Short mmCIF file of C-alpha atoms in Angstrom, two decimals:
data_model
loop_
_atom_site.label_atom_id
_atom_site.label_comp_id
_atom_site.label_asym_id
_atom_site.label_seq_id
_atom_site.Cartn_x
_atom_site.Cartn_y
_atom_site.Cartn_z
CA UNK A 69 47.94 211.39 -129.33
CA UNK A 70 50.96 213.75 -129.24
CA UNK A 71 50.52 214.08 -125.47
CA UNK A 72 50.56 210.30 -125.11
CA UNK A 73 53.75 210.04 -127.16
CA UNK A 74 55.42 212.71 -125.01
CA UNK A 75 54.21 210.98 -121.90
CA UNK A 76 55.56 207.64 -123.09
CA UNK A 77 58.94 209.14 -124.04
CA UNK A 78 59.22 210.80 -120.63
CA UNK A 79 58.36 207.53 -118.87
CA UNK A 80 61.04 205.67 -120.85
CA UNK A 81 63.61 208.35 -120.04
CA UNK A 82 62.60 208.28 -116.37
CA UNK A 83 63.04 204.51 -116.14
CA UNK A 84 66.52 204.82 -117.73
CA UNK A 85 67.63 207.33 -115.08
CA UNK A 86 65.84 205.57 -112.22
CA UNK A 87 68.42 202.79 -112.35
CA UNK A 88 71.14 205.32 -111.43
CA UNK A 89 69.15 207.16 -108.75
CA UNK A 90 69.33 206.45 -105.04
CA UNK A 91 66.35 204.51 -103.81
CA UNK A 92 63.68 206.81 -102.45
CA UNK A 93 60.65 205.65 -100.56
CA UNK A 94 59.87 203.93 -97.34
CA UNK A 95 63.20 202.22 -96.65
CA UNK A 96 62.41 202.20 -92.94
CA UNK A 97 58.92 200.89 -93.63
CA UNK A 98 60.26 198.02 -95.71
CA UNK A 99 62.85 197.15 -93.05
CA UNK A 100 60.17 197.13 -90.34
CA UNK A 101 57.98 195.03 -92.61
CA UNK A 102 60.68 192.37 -92.98
CA UNK A 103 61.39 192.39 -89.22
CA UNK A 104 57.66 192.02 -88.48
CA UNK A 105 57.26 189.07 -90.85
CA UNK A 106 60.34 187.35 -89.37
CA UNK A 107 59.36 187.90 -85.73
CA UNK A 108 55.71 186.91 -86.32
CA UNK A 109 56.73 183.68 -88.04
CA UNK A 110 59.21 182.94 -85.24
CA UNK A 111 56.50 183.55 -82.63
CA UNK A 112 54.09 181.23 -84.45
CA UNK A 113 56.77 178.52 -84.64
CA UNK A 114 57.55 178.88 -80.92
CA UNK A 115 53.84 178.65 -80.01
CA UNK A 116 53.23 175.54 -82.15
CA UNK A 117 56.43 173.91 -80.85
CA UNK A 118 55.53 174.61 -77.21
CA UNK A 119 51.96 173.36 -77.63
CA UNK A 120 53.01 170.14 -79.40
CA UNK A 121 55.81 169.42 -76.93
CA UNK A 122 53.69 170.50 -73.98
CA UNK A 123 51.00 168.01 -74.98
CA UNK A 124 53.53 165.18 -74.84
CA UNK A 125 55.66 166.04 -71.80
CA UNK A 126 53.41 168.53 -70.00
CA UNK A 127 53.88 172.21 -69.36
CA UNK A 128 56.93 172.44 -67.11
CA UNK A 129 58.63 175.73 -66.19
CA UNK A 130 60.79 175.67 -69.33
CA UNK A 131 57.77 175.22 -71.57
CA UNK A 132 55.89 177.98 -69.76
CA UNK A 133 58.79 180.37 -70.36
CA UNK A 134 58.92 179.27 -74.00
CA UNK A 135 55.20 179.97 -74.29
CA UNK A 136 55.70 183.37 -72.64
CA UNK A 137 58.26 184.13 -75.34
CA UNK A 138 55.90 183.00 -78.11
CA UNK A 139 52.73 184.51 -76.66
CA UNK A 140 54.08 187.67 -75.09
CA UNK A 141 57.55 188.88 -75.99
CA UNK A 142 57.67 188.07 -79.71
CA UNK A 143 54.07 189.22 -80.49
CA UNK A 144 54.78 192.48 -78.62
CA UNK A 145 57.84 193.05 -80.84
CA UNK A 146 55.86 192.07 -83.98
CA UNK A 147 53.01 194.43 -83.03
CA UNK A 148 55.38 197.34 -82.42
CA UNK A 149 57.39 196.86 -85.62
CA UNK A 150 54.18 196.07 -87.56
CA UNK A 151 52.62 199.31 -86.36
CA UNK A 152 55.77 201.19 -87.36
CA UNK A 153 55.73 199.55 -90.79
CA UNK A 154 52.06 200.43 -91.28
CA UNK A 155 52.71 204.04 -90.21
CA UNK A 156 55.55 204.34 -92.72
CA UNK A 157 53.91 202.45 -95.61
CA UNK A 158 50.70 204.47 -95.39
CA UNK A 159 52.74 207.53 -96.37
CA UNK A 160 53.38 206.14 -99.87
CA UNK A 161 51.15 207.37 -102.74
CA UNK A 162 50.48 203.71 -103.59
CA UNK A 163 48.79 203.31 -100.20
CA UNK A 164 46.49 206.28 -100.94
CA UNK A 165 45.78 204.91 -104.42
CA UNK A 166 44.77 201.50 -103.04
CA UNK A 167 41.30 202.95 -102.29
CA UNK A 168 39.55 203.14 -105.67
CA UNK A 169 38.13 206.62 -104.99
CA UNK A 170 41.68 207.95 -104.76
CA UNK A 171 43.06 206.16 -107.84
CA UNK A 172 42.21 208.96 -110.37
CA UNK A 173 43.97 211.54 -108.18
CA UNK A 174 47.12 209.44 -107.82
CA UNK A 175 47.12 208.62 -111.54
CA UNK A 176 46.79 212.31 -112.41
CA UNK A 177 49.62 213.18 -110.04
CA UNK A 178 51.89 210.69 -111.83
CA UNK A 179 50.84 211.85 -115.29
CA UNK A 180 53.69 214.00 -116.75
CA UNK A 181 51.21 215.73 -119.10
CA UNK A 182 48.94 216.92 -116.28
CA UNK A 183 49.06 220.57 -115.19
CA UNK A 184 47.52 220.17 -111.73
CA UNK A 185 49.58 221.33 -108.76
CA UNK A 186 50.01 217.76 -107.52
CA UNK A 187 51.38 216.66 -110.91
CA UNK A 188 53.77 219.64 -111.08
CA UNK A 189 55.12 218.86 -107.62
CA UNK A 190 55.47 215.18 -108.51
CA UNK A 191 57.08 215.41 -111.95
CA UNK A 192 59.55 218.09 -110.91
CA UNK A 193 60.34 216.14 -107.73
CA UNK A 194 59.66 219.15 -105.50
CA UNK A 195 58.72 216.44 -103.01
CA UNK A 196 60.90 213.37 -103.55
CA UNK A 197 58.80 210.86 -101.58
CA UNK A 198 55.52 210.42 -99.67
CA UNK A 199 54.01 213.08 -101.95
CA UNK A 200 50.35 212.72 -100.84
CA UNK A 201 51.28 212.65 -97.17
CA UNK A 202 53.62 215.66 -97.36
CA UNK A 203 50.91 217.95 -98.76
CA UNK A 204 48.02 216.52 -96.75
CA UNK A 205 49.70 216.61 -93.34
CA UNK A 206 50.52 219.69 -91.33
CA UNK A 207 53.82 220.54 -89.68
CA UNK A 208 55.29 218.56 -86.75
CA UNK A 209 54.22 215.56 -84.72
CA UNK A 210 50.74 217.03 -84.21
CA UNK A 211 50.29 217.29 -87.96
CA UNK A 212 51.45 213.71 -88.51
CA UNK A 213 49.15 212.35 -85.79
CA UNK A 214 46.26 214.41 -87.12
CA UNK A 215 46.83 212.99 -90.63
CA UNK A 216 47.01 209.42 -89.26
CA UNK A 217 43.77 209.84 -87.29
CA UNK A 218 42.11 211.24 -90.41
CA UNK A 219 43.45 208.23 -92.31
CA UNK A 220 41.78 205.89 -89.83
CA UNK A 221 38.51 207.71 -90.46
CA UNK A 222 39.04 207.34 -94.21
CA UNK A 223 39.58 203.58 -93.87
CA UNK A 224 36.43 203.28 -91.74
CA UNK A 225 34.30 205.23 -94.19
CA UNK A 226 35.79 203.43 -97.19
CA UNK A 227 35.19 199.95 -95.80
CA UNK A 228 31.70 200.71 -94.52
CA UNK A 229 30.75 202.61 -97.70
CA UNK A 230 29.89 205.78 -95.75
CA UNK A 231 31.04 208.24 -98.37
CA UNK A 232 29.66 209.92 -101.46
CA UNK A 233 31.37 210.36 -104.79
CA UNK A 234 32.83 212.69 -105.80
CA UNK A 235 34.70 212.92 -102.53
CA UNK A 236 35.14 216.41 -101.12
CA UNK A 237 37.90 218.11 -99.21
CA UNK A 238 37.24 218.08 -95.47
CA UNK A 239 39.95 220.54 -94.43
CA UNK A 240 38.96 224.21 -94.32
CA UNK A 241 42.41 225.55 -95.07
CA UNK A 242 45.54 224.05 -96.55
CA UNK A 243 47.68 227.15 -96.08
CA UNK A 244 49.86 225.68 -93.26
CA UNK A 245 50.52 222.61 -95.41
CA UNK A 246 51.67 224.74 -98.35
CA UNK A 247 53.63 227.08 -96.10
CA UNK A 248 55.50 224.13 -94.59
CA UNK A 249 57.78 224.30 -97.66
CA UNK A 250 56.97 227.60 -99.37
CA UNK A 251 57.16 230.02 -96.43
CA UNK A 252 60.97 229.98 -96.37
CA UNK A 253 61.36 229.85 -100.14
CA UNK A 254 63.08 232.92 -101.61
CA UNK A 255 61.18 232.42 -104.83
CA UNK A 256 57.87 232.52 -102.95
CA UNK A 257 58.91 235.57 -100.93
CA UNK A 258 60.12 237.32 -104.07
CA UNK A 259 56.65 237.34 -105.68
CA UNK A 260 55.01 240.66 -104.79
CA UNK A 261 51.50 239.19 -105.19
CA UNK A 262 52.21 236.88 -102.25
CA UNK A 263 53.10 239.87 -100.04
CA UNK A 264 50.01 241.79 -101.20
CA UNK A 265 47.72 238.84 -100.47
CA UNK A 266 49.44 237.79 -97.26
CA UNK A 267 46.76 239.20 -94.93
CA UNK A 268 43.90 237.65 -96.90
CA UNK A 269 45.72 234.31 -97.15
CA UNK A 270 46.47 234.22 -93.43
CA UNK A 271 42.92 235.16 -92.47
CA UNK A 272 41.49 232.47 -94.74
CA UNK A 273 39.70 234.96 -97.01
CA UNK A 274 41.81 233.82 -99.92
CA UNK A 275 43.13 230.44 -100.98
CA UNK A 276 46.31 229.56 -102.89
CA UNK A 277 44.18 227.86 -105.55
CA UNK A 278 42.44 231.14 -106.42
CA UNK A 279 45.57 232.09 -108.38
CA UNK A 280 47.28 228.73 -108.84
CA UNK A 281 45.95 225.67 -110.64
CA UNK A 282 43.72 223.21 -108.83
CA UNK A 283 45.76 220.70 -106.80
CA UNK A 284 43.87 217.77 -108.31
CA UNK A 285 41.55 217.18 -111.28
CA UNK A 286 38.07 218.42 -110.48
CA UNK A 287 35.37 215.76 -110.67
CA UNK A 288 32.89 216.25 -113.56
CA UNK A 289 29.92 216.41 -111.16
CA UNK A 290 31.51 219.19 -109.11
CA UNK A 291 32.45 221.13 -112.23
CA UNK A 292 28.87 220.89 -113.50
CA UNK A 293 27.59 222.18 -110.16
CA UNK A 294 29.96 225.11 -110.27
CA UNK A 295 29.15 225.88 -113.90
CA UNK A 296 25.48 226.23 -113.00
CA UNK A 297 24.24 229.83 -112.46
CA UNK A 298 25.35 230.91 -109.02
CA UNK A 299 25.13 234.00 -106.86
CA UNK A 300 27.43 237.02 -107.20
CA UNK A 301 29.65 235.72 -104.41
CA UNK A 302 30.98 232.87 -106.54
CA UNK A 303 34.76 232.90 -106.55
CA UNK A 304 36.10 233.13 -110.09
CA UNK A 305 38.31 230.27 -111.28
CA UNK A 306 41.91 231.17 -111.74
CA UNK A 307 43.31 231.25 -115.23
CA UNK A 308 46.43 229.17 -115.89
CA UNK A 309 48.15 232.33 -117.16
CA UNK A 310 47.89 233.83 -113.68
CA UNK A 311 49.95 230.99 -112.28
CA UNK A 312 53.63 231.75 -111.86
CA UNK A 313 54.28 228.02 -111.27
CA UNK A 314 56.79 226.66 -113.80
CA UNK A 315 55.90 223.55 -115.81
CA UNK A 316 59.35 222.07 -115.56
CA UNK A 317 61.23 224.68 -113.68
CA UNK A 318 63.22 225.01 -110.53
CA UNK A 319 61.85 224.49 -107.05
CA UNK A 320 59.87 227.53 -105.93
CA UNK B 227 35.63 172.09 -61.12
CA UNK B 228 38.68 170.24 -62.38
CA UNK B 229 41.36 172.91 -62.73
CA UNK B 230 44.10 170.57 -63.98
CA UNK B 231 42.12 169.84 -67.16
CA UNK B 232 40.97 173.47 -67.55
CA UNK B 233 44.37 175.12 -67.40
CA UNK B 234 45.82 173.47 -70.50
CA UNK B 235 42.57 174.26 -72.34
CA UNK B 236 42.91 177.92 -71.42
CA UNK B 237 46.54 177.81 -72.57
CA UNK B 238 45.40 176.26 -75.84
CA UNK B 239 42.78 178.99 -76.31
CA UNK B 240 45.40 181.66 -75.59
CA UNK B 241 47.71 180.06 -78.18
CA UNK B 242 44.90 180.09 -80.77
CA UNK B 243 44.19 183.79 -80.10
CA UNK B 244 47.90 184.58 -80.30
CA UNK B 245 48.21 182.77 -83.65
CA UNK B 246 45.14 184.62 -84.92
CA UNK B 247 46.69 187.89 -83.74
CA UNK B 248 49.96 187.09 -85.49
CA UNK B 249 48.06 186.37 -88.71
CA UNK B 250 46.35 189.76 -88.34
CA UNK B 251 49.70 191.47 -87.79
CA UNK B 252 51.15 189.72 -90.85
CA UNK B 253 48.21 190.59 -93.13
CA UNK B 254 49.15 194.19 -94.11
CA UNK B 255 52.83 193.27 -94.33
CA UNK B 256 52.10 190.69 -97.02
CA UNK B 257 49.37 192.53 -98.94
CA UNK B 258 48.86 196.24 -98.30
CA UNK B 259 45.21 197.21 -98.80
CA UNK B 260 42.64 199.10 -96.67
CA UNK B 261 40.99 195.79 -95.74
CA UNK B 262 44.28 194.34 -94.52
CA UNK B 263 44.90 197.51 -92.50
CA UNK B 264 41.51 197.08 -90.87
CA UNK B 265 42.36 193.44 -90.11
CA UNK B 266 45.62 194.59 -88.50
CA UNK B 267 43.79 197.09 -86.29
CA UNK B 268 40.69 195.03 -85.48
CA UNK B 269 42.13 191.49 -85.34
CA UNK B 270 45.92 191.61 -85.12
CA UNK B 271 46.46 193.87 -82.14
CA UNK B 272 43.41 192.84 -80.00
CA UNK B 273 43.92 189.10 -80.53
CA UNK B 274 47.61 189.31 -79.65
CA UNK B 275 46.76 191.12 -76.42
CA UNK B 276 43.94 188.68 -75.68
CA UNK B 277 46.27 185.72 -76.24
CA UNK B 278 48.80 187.11 -73.77
CA UNK B 279 46.07 188.00 -71.28
CA UNK B 280 44.53 184.54 -71.39
CA UNK B 281 47.94 182.93 -70.99
CA UNK B 282 48.65 185.11 -67.93
CA UNK B 283 45.24 184.09 -66.55
CA UNK B 284 45.99 180.44 -67.24
CA UNK B 285 49.36 180.54 -65.43
CA UNK B 286 47.89 182.51 -62.52
CA UNK B 287 45.01 180.06 -62.10
CA UNK B 288 47.41 177.14 -62.15
CA UNK B 289 49.65 178.75 -59.55
CA UNK B 290 46.74 179.60 -57.24
CA UNK B 291 44.96 176.24 -57.48
CA UNK B 292 48.07 174.00 -57.39
CA UNK B 293 47.78 171.43 -54.55
CA UNK B 294 50.22 172.01 -51.64
CA UNK B 295 52.81 169.25 -51.20
CA UNK B 296 52.62 168.26 -47.45
CA UNK B 297 56.20 166.91 -47.36
CA UNK B 298 57.67 170.07 -48.84
CA UNK B 299 55.54 172.18 -46.54
CA UNK B 300 56.73 170.25 -43.48
CA UNK B 301 60.36 170.50 -44.57
CA UNK B 302 59.95 174.23 -45.02
CA UNK B 303 58.47 174.58 -41.50
CA UNK B 304 61.33 172.60 -39.93
CA UNK B 305 63.93 174.73 -41.69
CA UNK B 306 62.17 177.91 -40.51
CA UNK B 307 62.05 176.59 -36.93
CA UNK B 308 65.80 175.75 -36.94
CA UNK B 309 66.63 179.25 -38.25
CA UNK B 310 64.86 180.61 -35.23
#
């Protein structure tokens, strides 16, 4: 109840300040979206005009060139800008949340009362935009392409129902994704535990989440599986006290 | 085979595919969901390309099968002969 009240007060305060903040988000994506809609509608108009006029007066050279514009040039522009818009808009958390299996994760990330790593990064604006994409894509063009190809696979599996809930993490290691921002951070370098664990982290023996909170809420089914008696090799869950991550602090 | 009646039909088919492709390209721009993204990839892009391809085929067929005008051909031959 108290948490809800705090959450509501924070949301109200956020909306008050949002009016004075520069617009974040996919500005380029929205621009490309508008261009695509305009060019596609123009192409459709040109095609219909050429077909109607061509039926009456026949397809002379002028009409053939008009048709080439409507069938070739304008659709090529619309496809290119449309592809660009799709590439940009799929970076937004709303795009990730549009698949119902992802909705709880996006909602948790946006919940100011949540203590997961994703929520901490979101509420403190460590990542100002494209939050899902920034953490789930690796560095450089290769990383972006890799994330986009994975996204295509996600769409395929989502639409064909070839997935099981709760969904599981496919990637073996997220260290490069974390290091994309944290490697150069003085705050990160200043923590002696990071230096002590560097070899284990780099070799994949250890994960960031062994000390830090889970990035996302853990599904009940998975938690029940992990709570069941397991072998001695089970990795112990990290305690929140071990996490040096600030709740509402400065960027690490 | 009557090519003069087939060529406009092929042009019409290419126009239909192009319009279908444009609708597919517009889909995710108007309503962004995984289904619309799939429509963009599976309908928008292929249909646009198919529309252009069919139109190119239509124009090529028309150009290849167009009847030769004897008068123009003769005039062209005379001009060539005069030029040497």
